[in-house]
CSV table of C-alpha atoms in Angstrom, one decimal:
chain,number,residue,atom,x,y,z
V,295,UNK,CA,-2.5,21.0,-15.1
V,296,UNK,CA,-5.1,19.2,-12.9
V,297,UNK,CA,-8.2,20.6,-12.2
V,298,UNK,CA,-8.9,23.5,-9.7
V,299,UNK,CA,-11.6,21.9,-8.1
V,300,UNK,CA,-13.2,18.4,-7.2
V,301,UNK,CA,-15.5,17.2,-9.6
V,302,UNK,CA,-17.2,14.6,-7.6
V,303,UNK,CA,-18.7,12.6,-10.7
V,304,UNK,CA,-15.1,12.2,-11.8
V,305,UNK,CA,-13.8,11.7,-8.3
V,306,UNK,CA,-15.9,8.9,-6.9
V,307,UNK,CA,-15.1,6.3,-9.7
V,308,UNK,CA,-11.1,6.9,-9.0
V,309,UNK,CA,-11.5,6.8,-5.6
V,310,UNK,CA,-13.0,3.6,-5.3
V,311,UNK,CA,-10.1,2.2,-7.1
V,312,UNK,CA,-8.0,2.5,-3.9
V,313,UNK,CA,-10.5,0.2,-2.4
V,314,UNK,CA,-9.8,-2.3,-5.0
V,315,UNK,CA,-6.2,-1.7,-4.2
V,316,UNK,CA,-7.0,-3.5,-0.8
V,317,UNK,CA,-8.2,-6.4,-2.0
V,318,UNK,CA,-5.3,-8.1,-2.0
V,319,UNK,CA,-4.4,-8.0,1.2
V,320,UNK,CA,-6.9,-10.9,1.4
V,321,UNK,CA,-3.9,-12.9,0.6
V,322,UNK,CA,-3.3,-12.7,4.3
V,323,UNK,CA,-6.1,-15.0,5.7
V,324,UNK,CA,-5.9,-17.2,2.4
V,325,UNK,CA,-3.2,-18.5,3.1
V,326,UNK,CA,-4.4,-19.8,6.4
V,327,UNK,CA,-7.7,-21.2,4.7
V,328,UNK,CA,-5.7,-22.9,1.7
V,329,UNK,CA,-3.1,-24.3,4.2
V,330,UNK,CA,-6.1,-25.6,6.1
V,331,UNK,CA,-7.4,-27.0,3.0
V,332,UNK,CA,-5.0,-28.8,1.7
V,333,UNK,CA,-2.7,-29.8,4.5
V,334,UNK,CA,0.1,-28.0,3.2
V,335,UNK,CA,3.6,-27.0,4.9
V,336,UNK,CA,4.4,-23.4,6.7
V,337,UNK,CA,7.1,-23.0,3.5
V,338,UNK,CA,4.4,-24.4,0.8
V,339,UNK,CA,2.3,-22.0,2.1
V,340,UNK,CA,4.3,-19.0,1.8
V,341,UNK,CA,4.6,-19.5,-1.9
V,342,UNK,CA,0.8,-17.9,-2.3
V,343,UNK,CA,1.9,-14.6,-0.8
V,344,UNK,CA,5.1,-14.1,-2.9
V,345,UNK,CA,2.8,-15.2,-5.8
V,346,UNK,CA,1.5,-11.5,-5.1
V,347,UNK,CA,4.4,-9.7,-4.4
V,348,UNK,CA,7.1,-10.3,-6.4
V,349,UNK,CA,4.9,-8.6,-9.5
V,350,UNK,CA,5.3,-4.9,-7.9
V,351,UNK,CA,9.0,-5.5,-8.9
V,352,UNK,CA,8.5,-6.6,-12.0
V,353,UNK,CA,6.0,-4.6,-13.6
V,354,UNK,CA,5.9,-1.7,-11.9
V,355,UNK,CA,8.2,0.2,-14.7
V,356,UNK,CA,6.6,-1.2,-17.8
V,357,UNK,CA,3.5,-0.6,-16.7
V,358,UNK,CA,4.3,2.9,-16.3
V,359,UNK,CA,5.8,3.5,-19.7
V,360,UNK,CA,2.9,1.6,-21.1
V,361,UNK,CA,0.5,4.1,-19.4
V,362,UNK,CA,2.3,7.1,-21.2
V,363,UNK,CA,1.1,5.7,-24.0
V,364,UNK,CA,-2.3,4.1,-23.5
V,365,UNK,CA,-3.1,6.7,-20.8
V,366,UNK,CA,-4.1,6.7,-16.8
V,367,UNK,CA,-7.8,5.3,-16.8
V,368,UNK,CA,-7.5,2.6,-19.9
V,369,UNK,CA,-4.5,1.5,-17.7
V,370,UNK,CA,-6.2,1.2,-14.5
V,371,UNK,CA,-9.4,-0.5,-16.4
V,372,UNK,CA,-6.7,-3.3,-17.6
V,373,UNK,CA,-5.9,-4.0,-13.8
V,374,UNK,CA,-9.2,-4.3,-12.4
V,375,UNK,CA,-10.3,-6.4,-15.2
V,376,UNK,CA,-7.0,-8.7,-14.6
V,377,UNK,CA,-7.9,-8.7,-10.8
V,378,UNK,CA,-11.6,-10.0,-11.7
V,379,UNK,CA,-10.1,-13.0,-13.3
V,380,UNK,CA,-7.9,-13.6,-10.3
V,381,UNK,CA,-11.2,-13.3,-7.9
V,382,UNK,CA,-13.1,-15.6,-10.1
V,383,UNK,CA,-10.7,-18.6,-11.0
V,384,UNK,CA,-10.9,-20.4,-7.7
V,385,UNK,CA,-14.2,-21.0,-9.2
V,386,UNK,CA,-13.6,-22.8,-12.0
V,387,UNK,CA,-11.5,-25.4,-9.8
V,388,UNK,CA,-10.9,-25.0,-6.7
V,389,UNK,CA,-7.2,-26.6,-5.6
V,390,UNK,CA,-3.3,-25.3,-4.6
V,391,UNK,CA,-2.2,-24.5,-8.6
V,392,UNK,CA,-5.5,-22.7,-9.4
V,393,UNK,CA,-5.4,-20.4,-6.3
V,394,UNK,CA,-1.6,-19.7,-6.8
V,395,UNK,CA,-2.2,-19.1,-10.8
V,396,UNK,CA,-5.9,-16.5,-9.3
V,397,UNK,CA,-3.1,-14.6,-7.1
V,398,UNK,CA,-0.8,-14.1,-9.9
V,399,UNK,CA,-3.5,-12.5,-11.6
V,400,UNK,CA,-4.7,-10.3,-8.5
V,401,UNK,CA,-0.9,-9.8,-7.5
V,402,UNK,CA,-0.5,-8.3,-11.2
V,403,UNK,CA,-3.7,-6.4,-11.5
V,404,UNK,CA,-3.1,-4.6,-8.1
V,405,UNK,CA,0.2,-3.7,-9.2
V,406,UNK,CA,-1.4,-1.9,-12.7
V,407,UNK,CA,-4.0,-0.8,-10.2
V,408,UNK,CA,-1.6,1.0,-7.7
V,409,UNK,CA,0.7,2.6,-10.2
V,410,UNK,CA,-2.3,3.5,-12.0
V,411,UNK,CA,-4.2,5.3,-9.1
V,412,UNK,CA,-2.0,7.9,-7.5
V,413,UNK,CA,-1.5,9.7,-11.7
V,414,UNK,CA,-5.3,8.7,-12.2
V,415,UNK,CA,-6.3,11.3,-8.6
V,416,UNK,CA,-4.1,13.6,-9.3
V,417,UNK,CA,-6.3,14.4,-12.9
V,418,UNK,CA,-9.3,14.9,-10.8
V,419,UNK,CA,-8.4,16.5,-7.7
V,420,UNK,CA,-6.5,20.0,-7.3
V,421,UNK,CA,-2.6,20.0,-6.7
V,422,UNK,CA,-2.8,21.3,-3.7
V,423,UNK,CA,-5.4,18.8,-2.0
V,424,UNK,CA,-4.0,15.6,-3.6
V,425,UNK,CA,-1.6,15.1,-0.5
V,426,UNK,CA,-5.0,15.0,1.8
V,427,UNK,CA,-7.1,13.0,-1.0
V,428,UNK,CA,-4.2,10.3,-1.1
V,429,UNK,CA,-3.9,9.9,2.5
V,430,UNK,CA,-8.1,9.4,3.1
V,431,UNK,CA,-7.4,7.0,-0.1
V,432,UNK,CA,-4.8,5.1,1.8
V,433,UNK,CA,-7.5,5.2,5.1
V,434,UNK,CA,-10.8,3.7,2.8
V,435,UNK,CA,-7.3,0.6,1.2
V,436,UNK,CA,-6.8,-0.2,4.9
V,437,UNK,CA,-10.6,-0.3,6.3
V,438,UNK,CA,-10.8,-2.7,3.3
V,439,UNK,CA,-7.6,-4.6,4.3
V,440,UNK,CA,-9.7,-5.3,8.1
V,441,UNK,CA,-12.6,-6.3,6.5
V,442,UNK,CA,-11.8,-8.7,4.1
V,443,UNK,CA,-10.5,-11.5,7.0
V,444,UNK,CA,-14.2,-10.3,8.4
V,445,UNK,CA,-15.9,-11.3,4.8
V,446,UNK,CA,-13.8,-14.2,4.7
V,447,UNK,CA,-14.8,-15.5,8.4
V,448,UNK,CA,-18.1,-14.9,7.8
V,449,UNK,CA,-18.5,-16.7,4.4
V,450,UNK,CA,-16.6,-20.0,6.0
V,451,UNK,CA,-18.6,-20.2,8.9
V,452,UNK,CA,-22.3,-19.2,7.1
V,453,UNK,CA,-21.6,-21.1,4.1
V,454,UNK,CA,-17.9,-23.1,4.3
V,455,UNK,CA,-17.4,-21.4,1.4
V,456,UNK,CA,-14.5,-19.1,2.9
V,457,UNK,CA,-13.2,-18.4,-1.4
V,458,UNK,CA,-17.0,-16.3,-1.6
V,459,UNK,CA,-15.7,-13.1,-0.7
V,460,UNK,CA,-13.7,-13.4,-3.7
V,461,UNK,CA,-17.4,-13.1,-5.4
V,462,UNK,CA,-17.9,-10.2,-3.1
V,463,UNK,CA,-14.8,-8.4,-4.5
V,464,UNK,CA,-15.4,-9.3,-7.9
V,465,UNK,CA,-18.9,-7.5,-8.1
V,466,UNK,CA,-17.2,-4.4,-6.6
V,467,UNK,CA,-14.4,-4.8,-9.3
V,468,UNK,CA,-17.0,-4.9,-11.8
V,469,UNK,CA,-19.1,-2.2,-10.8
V,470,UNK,CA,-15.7,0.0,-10.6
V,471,UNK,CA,-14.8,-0.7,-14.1
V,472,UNK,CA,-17.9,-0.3,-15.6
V,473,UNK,CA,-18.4,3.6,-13.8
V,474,UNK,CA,-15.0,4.4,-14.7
V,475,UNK,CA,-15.3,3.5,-18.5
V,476,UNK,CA,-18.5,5.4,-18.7
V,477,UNK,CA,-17.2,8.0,-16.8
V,478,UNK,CA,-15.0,10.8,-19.2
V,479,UNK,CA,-12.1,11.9,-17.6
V,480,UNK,CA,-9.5,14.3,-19.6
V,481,UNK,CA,-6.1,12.9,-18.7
V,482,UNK,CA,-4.3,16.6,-19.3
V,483,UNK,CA,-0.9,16.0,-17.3
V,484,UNK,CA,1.0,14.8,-20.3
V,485,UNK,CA,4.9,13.7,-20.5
V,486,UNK,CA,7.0,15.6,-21.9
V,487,UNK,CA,8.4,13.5,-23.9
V,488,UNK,CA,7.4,9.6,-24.8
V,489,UNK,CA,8.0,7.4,-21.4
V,490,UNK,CA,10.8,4.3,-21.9
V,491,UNK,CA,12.4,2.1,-19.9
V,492,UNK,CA,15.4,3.8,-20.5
V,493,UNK,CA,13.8,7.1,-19.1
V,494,UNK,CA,12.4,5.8,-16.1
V,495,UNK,CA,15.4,3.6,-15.3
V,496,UNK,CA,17.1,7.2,-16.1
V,497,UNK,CA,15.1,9.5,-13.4
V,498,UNK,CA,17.0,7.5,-10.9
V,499,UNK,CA,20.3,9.5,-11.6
V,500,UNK,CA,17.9,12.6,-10.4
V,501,UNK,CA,18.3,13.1,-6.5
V,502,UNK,CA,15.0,13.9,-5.4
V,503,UNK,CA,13.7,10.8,-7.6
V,504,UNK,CA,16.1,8.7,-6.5
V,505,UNK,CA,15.7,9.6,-2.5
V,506,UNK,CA,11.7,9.1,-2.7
V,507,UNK,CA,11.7,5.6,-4.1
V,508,UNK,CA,14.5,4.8,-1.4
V,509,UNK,CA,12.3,6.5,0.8
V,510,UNK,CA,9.4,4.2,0.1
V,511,UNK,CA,11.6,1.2,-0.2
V,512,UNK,CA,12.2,2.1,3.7
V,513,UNK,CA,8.9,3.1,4.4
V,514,UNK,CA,6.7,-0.3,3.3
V,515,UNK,CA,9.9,-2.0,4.8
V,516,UNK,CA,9.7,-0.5,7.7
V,517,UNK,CA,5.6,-0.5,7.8
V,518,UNK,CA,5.9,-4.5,6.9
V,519,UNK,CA,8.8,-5.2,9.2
V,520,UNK,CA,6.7,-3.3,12.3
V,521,UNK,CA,3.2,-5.5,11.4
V,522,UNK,CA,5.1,-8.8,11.7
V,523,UNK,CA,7.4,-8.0,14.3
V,524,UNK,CA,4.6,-6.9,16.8
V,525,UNK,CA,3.9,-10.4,18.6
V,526,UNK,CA,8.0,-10.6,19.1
V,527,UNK,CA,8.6,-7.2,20.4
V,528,UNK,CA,5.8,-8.1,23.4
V,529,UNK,CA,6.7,-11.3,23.8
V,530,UNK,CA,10.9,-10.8,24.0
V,531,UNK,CA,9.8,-7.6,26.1
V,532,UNK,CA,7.6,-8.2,28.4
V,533,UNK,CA,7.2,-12.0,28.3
V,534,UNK,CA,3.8,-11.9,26.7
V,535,UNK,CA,1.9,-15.2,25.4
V,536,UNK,CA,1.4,-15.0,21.3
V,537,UNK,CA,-2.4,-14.6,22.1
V,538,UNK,CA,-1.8,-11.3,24.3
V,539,UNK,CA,0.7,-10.3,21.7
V,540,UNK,CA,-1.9,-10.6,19.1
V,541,UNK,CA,-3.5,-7.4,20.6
V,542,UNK,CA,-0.8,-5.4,19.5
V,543,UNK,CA,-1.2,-6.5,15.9
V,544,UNK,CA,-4.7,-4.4,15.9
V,545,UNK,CA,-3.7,-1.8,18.3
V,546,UNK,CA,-1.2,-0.9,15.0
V,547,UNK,CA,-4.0,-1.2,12.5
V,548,UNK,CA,-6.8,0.9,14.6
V,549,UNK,CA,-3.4,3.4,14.9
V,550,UNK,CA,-3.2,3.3,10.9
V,551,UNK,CA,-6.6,4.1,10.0
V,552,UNK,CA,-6.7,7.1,12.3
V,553,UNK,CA,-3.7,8.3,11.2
V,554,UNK,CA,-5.3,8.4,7.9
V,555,UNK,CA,-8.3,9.6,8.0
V,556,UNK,CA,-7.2,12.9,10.7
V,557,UNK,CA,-4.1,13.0,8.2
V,558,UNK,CA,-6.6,13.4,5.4
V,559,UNK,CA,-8.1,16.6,7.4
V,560,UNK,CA,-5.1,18.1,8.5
V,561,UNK,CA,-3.6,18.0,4.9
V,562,UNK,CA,-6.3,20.4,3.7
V,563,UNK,CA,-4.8,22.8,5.8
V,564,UNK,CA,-0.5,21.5,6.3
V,565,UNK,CA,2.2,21.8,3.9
V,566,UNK,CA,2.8,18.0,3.2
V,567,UNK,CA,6.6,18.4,3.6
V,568,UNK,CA,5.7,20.3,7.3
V,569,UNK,CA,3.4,17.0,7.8
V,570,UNK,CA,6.0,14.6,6.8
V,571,UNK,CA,8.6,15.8,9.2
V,572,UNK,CA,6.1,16.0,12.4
V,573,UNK,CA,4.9,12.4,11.6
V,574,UNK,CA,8.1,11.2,11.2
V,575,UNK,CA,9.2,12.5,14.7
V,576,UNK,CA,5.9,10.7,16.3
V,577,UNK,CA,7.1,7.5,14.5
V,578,UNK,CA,10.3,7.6,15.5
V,579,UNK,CA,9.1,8.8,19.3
V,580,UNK,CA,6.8,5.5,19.4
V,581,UNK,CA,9.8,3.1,18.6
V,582,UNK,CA,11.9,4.5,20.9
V,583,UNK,CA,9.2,4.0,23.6
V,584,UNK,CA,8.9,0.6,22.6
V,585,UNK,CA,12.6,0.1,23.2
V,586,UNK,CA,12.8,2.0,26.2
V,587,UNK,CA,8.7,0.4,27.3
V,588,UNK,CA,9.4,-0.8,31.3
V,589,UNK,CA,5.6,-1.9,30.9
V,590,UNK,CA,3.7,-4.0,28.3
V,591,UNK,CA,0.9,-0.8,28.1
V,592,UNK,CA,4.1,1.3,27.6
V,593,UNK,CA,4.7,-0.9,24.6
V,594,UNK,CA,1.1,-0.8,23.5
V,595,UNK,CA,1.2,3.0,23.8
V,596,UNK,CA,4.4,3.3,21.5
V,597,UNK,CA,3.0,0.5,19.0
V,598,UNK,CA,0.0,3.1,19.1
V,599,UNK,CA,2.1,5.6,18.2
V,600,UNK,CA,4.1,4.3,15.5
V,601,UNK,CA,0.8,3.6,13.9
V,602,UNK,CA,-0.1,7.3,14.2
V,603,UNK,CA,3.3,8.6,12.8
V,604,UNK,CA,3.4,5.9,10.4
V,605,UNK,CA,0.3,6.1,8.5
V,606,UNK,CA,0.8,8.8,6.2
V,607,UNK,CA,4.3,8.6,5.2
V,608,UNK,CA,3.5,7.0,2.2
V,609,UNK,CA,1.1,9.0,0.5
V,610,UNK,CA,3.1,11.7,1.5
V,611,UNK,CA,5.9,10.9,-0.2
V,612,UNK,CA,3.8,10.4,-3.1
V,613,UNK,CA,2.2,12.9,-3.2
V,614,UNK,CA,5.4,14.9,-2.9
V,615,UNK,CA,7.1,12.8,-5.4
V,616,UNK,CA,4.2,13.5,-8.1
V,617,UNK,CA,3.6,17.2,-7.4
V,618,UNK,CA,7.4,17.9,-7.9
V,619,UNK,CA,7.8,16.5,-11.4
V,620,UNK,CA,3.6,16.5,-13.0
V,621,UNK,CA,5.0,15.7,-16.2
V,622,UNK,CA,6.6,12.5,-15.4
V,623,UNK,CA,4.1,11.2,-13.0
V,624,UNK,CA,3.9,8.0,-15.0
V,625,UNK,CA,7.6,6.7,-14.6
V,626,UNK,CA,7.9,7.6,-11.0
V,627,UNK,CA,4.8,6.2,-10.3
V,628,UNK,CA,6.0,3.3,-11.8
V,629,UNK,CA,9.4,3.7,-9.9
V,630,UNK,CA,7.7,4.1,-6.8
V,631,UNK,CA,5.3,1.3,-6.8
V,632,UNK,CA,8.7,-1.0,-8.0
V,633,UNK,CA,10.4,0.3,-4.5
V,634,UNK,CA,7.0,-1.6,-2.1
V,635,UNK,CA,9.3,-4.6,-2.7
V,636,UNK,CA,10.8,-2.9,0.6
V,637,UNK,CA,8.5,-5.2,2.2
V,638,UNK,CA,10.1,-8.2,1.1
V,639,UNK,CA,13.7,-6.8,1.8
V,640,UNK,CA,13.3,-5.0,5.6
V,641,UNK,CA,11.8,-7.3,7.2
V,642,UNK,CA,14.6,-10.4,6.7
V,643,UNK,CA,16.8,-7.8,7.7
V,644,UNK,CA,15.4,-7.6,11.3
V,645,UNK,CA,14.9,-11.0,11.4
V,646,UNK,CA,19.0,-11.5,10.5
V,647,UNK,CA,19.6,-8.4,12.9
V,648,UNK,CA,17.5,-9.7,15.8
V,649,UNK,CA,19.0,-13.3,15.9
V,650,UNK,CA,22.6,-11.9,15.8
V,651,UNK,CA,21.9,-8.6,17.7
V,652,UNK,CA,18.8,-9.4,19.5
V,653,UNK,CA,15.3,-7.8,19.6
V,654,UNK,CA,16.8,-4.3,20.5
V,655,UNK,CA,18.8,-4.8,16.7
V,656,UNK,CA,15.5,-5.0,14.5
V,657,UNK,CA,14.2,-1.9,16.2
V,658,UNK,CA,17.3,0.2,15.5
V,659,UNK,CA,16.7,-1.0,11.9
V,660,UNK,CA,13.5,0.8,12.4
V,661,UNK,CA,14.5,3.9,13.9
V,662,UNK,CA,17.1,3.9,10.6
V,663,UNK,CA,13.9,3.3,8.3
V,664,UNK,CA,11.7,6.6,9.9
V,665,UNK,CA,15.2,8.5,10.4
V,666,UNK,CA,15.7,8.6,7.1
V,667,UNK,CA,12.3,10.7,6.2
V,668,UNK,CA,14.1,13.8,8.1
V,669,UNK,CA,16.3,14.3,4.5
V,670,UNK,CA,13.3,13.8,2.3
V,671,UNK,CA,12.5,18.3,3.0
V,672,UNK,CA,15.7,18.8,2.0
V,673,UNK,CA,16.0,16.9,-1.5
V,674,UNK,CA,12.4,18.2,-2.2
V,675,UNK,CA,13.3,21.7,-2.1
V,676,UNK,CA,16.4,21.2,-4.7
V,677,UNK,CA,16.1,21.8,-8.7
V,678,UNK,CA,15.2,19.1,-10.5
């Protein structure tokens, strides 16, 4: 079982893995700066995100089952150290191959990293806080996600050296793995019996399994779909120029990181599955404002909220998914992680939906997305 109560010495190490875990949203502004820097078309550019992306579906299973067997922290030491060549090949030669080869590496290292971290807390923090723990996890993973573009900015302007808060990141990463190694952590949430492929492909025949990872498949859809879709919603709405409709782009992310962190306080006191239904209402209550917004600050306001309902759904399905089945936290980790290629399946969706439906379409797809969270309390509470 996991431990009764927080060890901090054991804590702080895991923790700061789920600021690793935001480095690669840094993928974001590179693209802009490697774009810039080689003159390179919108399409040509894309490739460098999906160079990070497509890795959560491919080795989000065998890295699971590989992590029965090697353990939690030797697992998440391989990612960061993966990640830390990524951050520091752009130095070696700097051009369009080398920085879509450094993302492979980061896009594979974050994906060892994040099925890695959620099995790695729950060894070090009691069952009954690890809802609360994942959310303020997920809070410190998205102050990083703002601040990268920040570090990059800075380090382009100071030093046109934009690729130095890679160097940033990699001294982080290194100080991470270096604590955790030294740091002993017994891993005492075992399998049951030896993880496979098989088995973890298997778990998906179980209902409550199978629900969460659709769940998360809709929740990161829905949470990716929502981030891009902001300028278009203001714009088609209320006839807003992309530069006004930029606001509403932070206006979600300020909404996230609240969420978070006040989620991480309520938690120490709410069932999660009470905490996942009432966010899901405020999520769904935001997009329907949006739909129904007769003013742009109407809009704003439901944006706002979405943010706020939005923003622990998926560390409380985790958590939920994790604390129902201890034994087999490595496969549905796995599982779960696999399903974040959501992001690359909603979003299309609204796009398709809007241009044959119009803007009012790729919200409903939305409304689907949170809707569906109501029947995650019901599939929880059945035998598995």
């Amino acid at each position: 079982m996991a431990t009764n109560k927080i060890q901090l010495n054991k804590f702080f190490p895991v923790f700061l893995t789920f600021i690793i875990m935001g480095f690669v949203d840094i993928v974001g502004v590179s693209t802009g700066y490697v774009q810039k820097d080689f003159g390179l078309s919108d399409s040509m550019a894309q490739f460098i995100p999906s160079m990070v992306f497509i890795w959560f579906f491919v080795f989000s299973i065998p890295v699971g089952v590989l992590q029965d067997k090697i353990g939690k922290k030797k697992m998440m030491n391989l990612g960061i150290i993966i990640t830390i060549l990524g951050l520091l090949i752009p130095f070696i030669y700097y051009s369009f191959a080398v920085i879509l080869i450094a993302f492979v590496f980061m896009g594979i290292g974050n994906t060892i990293v994040q099925v890695a971290a959620s099995p790695l807390l729950q060894e070090v923090t009691p069952k009954e806080k690890l809802s609360s723990f994942l959310s303020l996890s997920q809070f410190m993973k998205a102050i990083t996600s703002l601040t990268g573009p920040i570090i990059a900015t800075y380090m382009a302007i100071t030093y046109d050296k934009w690729i130095l808060v890679f160097a940033v990141y990699a001294i982080i990463s290194l100080v991470n793995v270096l604590w955790l190694s030294a740091t002993k952590i017994d891993e005492s949430i075992k399998s049951e019996t030896p993880a496979t492929f098989a088995s973890c492909m298997k778990l998906l025949t179980n209902k409550f399994v199978l629900a969460m990872v659709i769940a998360i498949f809709l929740i990161v859809g829905a949470d990716v779909g929502m981030n891009s879709n902001i300028q278009g919603f203001l714009m088609k709405l209320h006839g807003l120029t992309l530069e006004n409709a930029s606001y509403g782009i932070s206006v979600y992310f300020t909404a996230l990181m609240i969420s978070r962190f006040v989620g991480a306080i309520l938690l120490q006191f709410l069932k999660p599955v009470f905490f996942l239904v009432t966010t899901t209402v405020l999520a769904l209550v935001g997009t329907l404002m949006i739909m129904l917004s007769a003013t742009e600050m109407m809009a704003y306001i439901g944006i706002f909220i979405v943010g706020l309902g939005a923003g622990n759904l998926f560390p409380l399905i985790f958590s939920i998914a994790i604390n129902k089945m201890p034994s087999r936290s490595n496969e549905i980790s796995g599982l779960l992680i696999m399903a974040i290629v959501g992001g690359a399946v909603i979003p299309p969706i609204m796009g398709f939906v809007s241009s044959s439906f119009g803007i009012m379409g790729s919200l409903i797809v939305l409304v689907a997305c949170f809707a569906y969270m109501l029947i995650i309390p019901f599939t929880a509470k059945s035998k598995v």
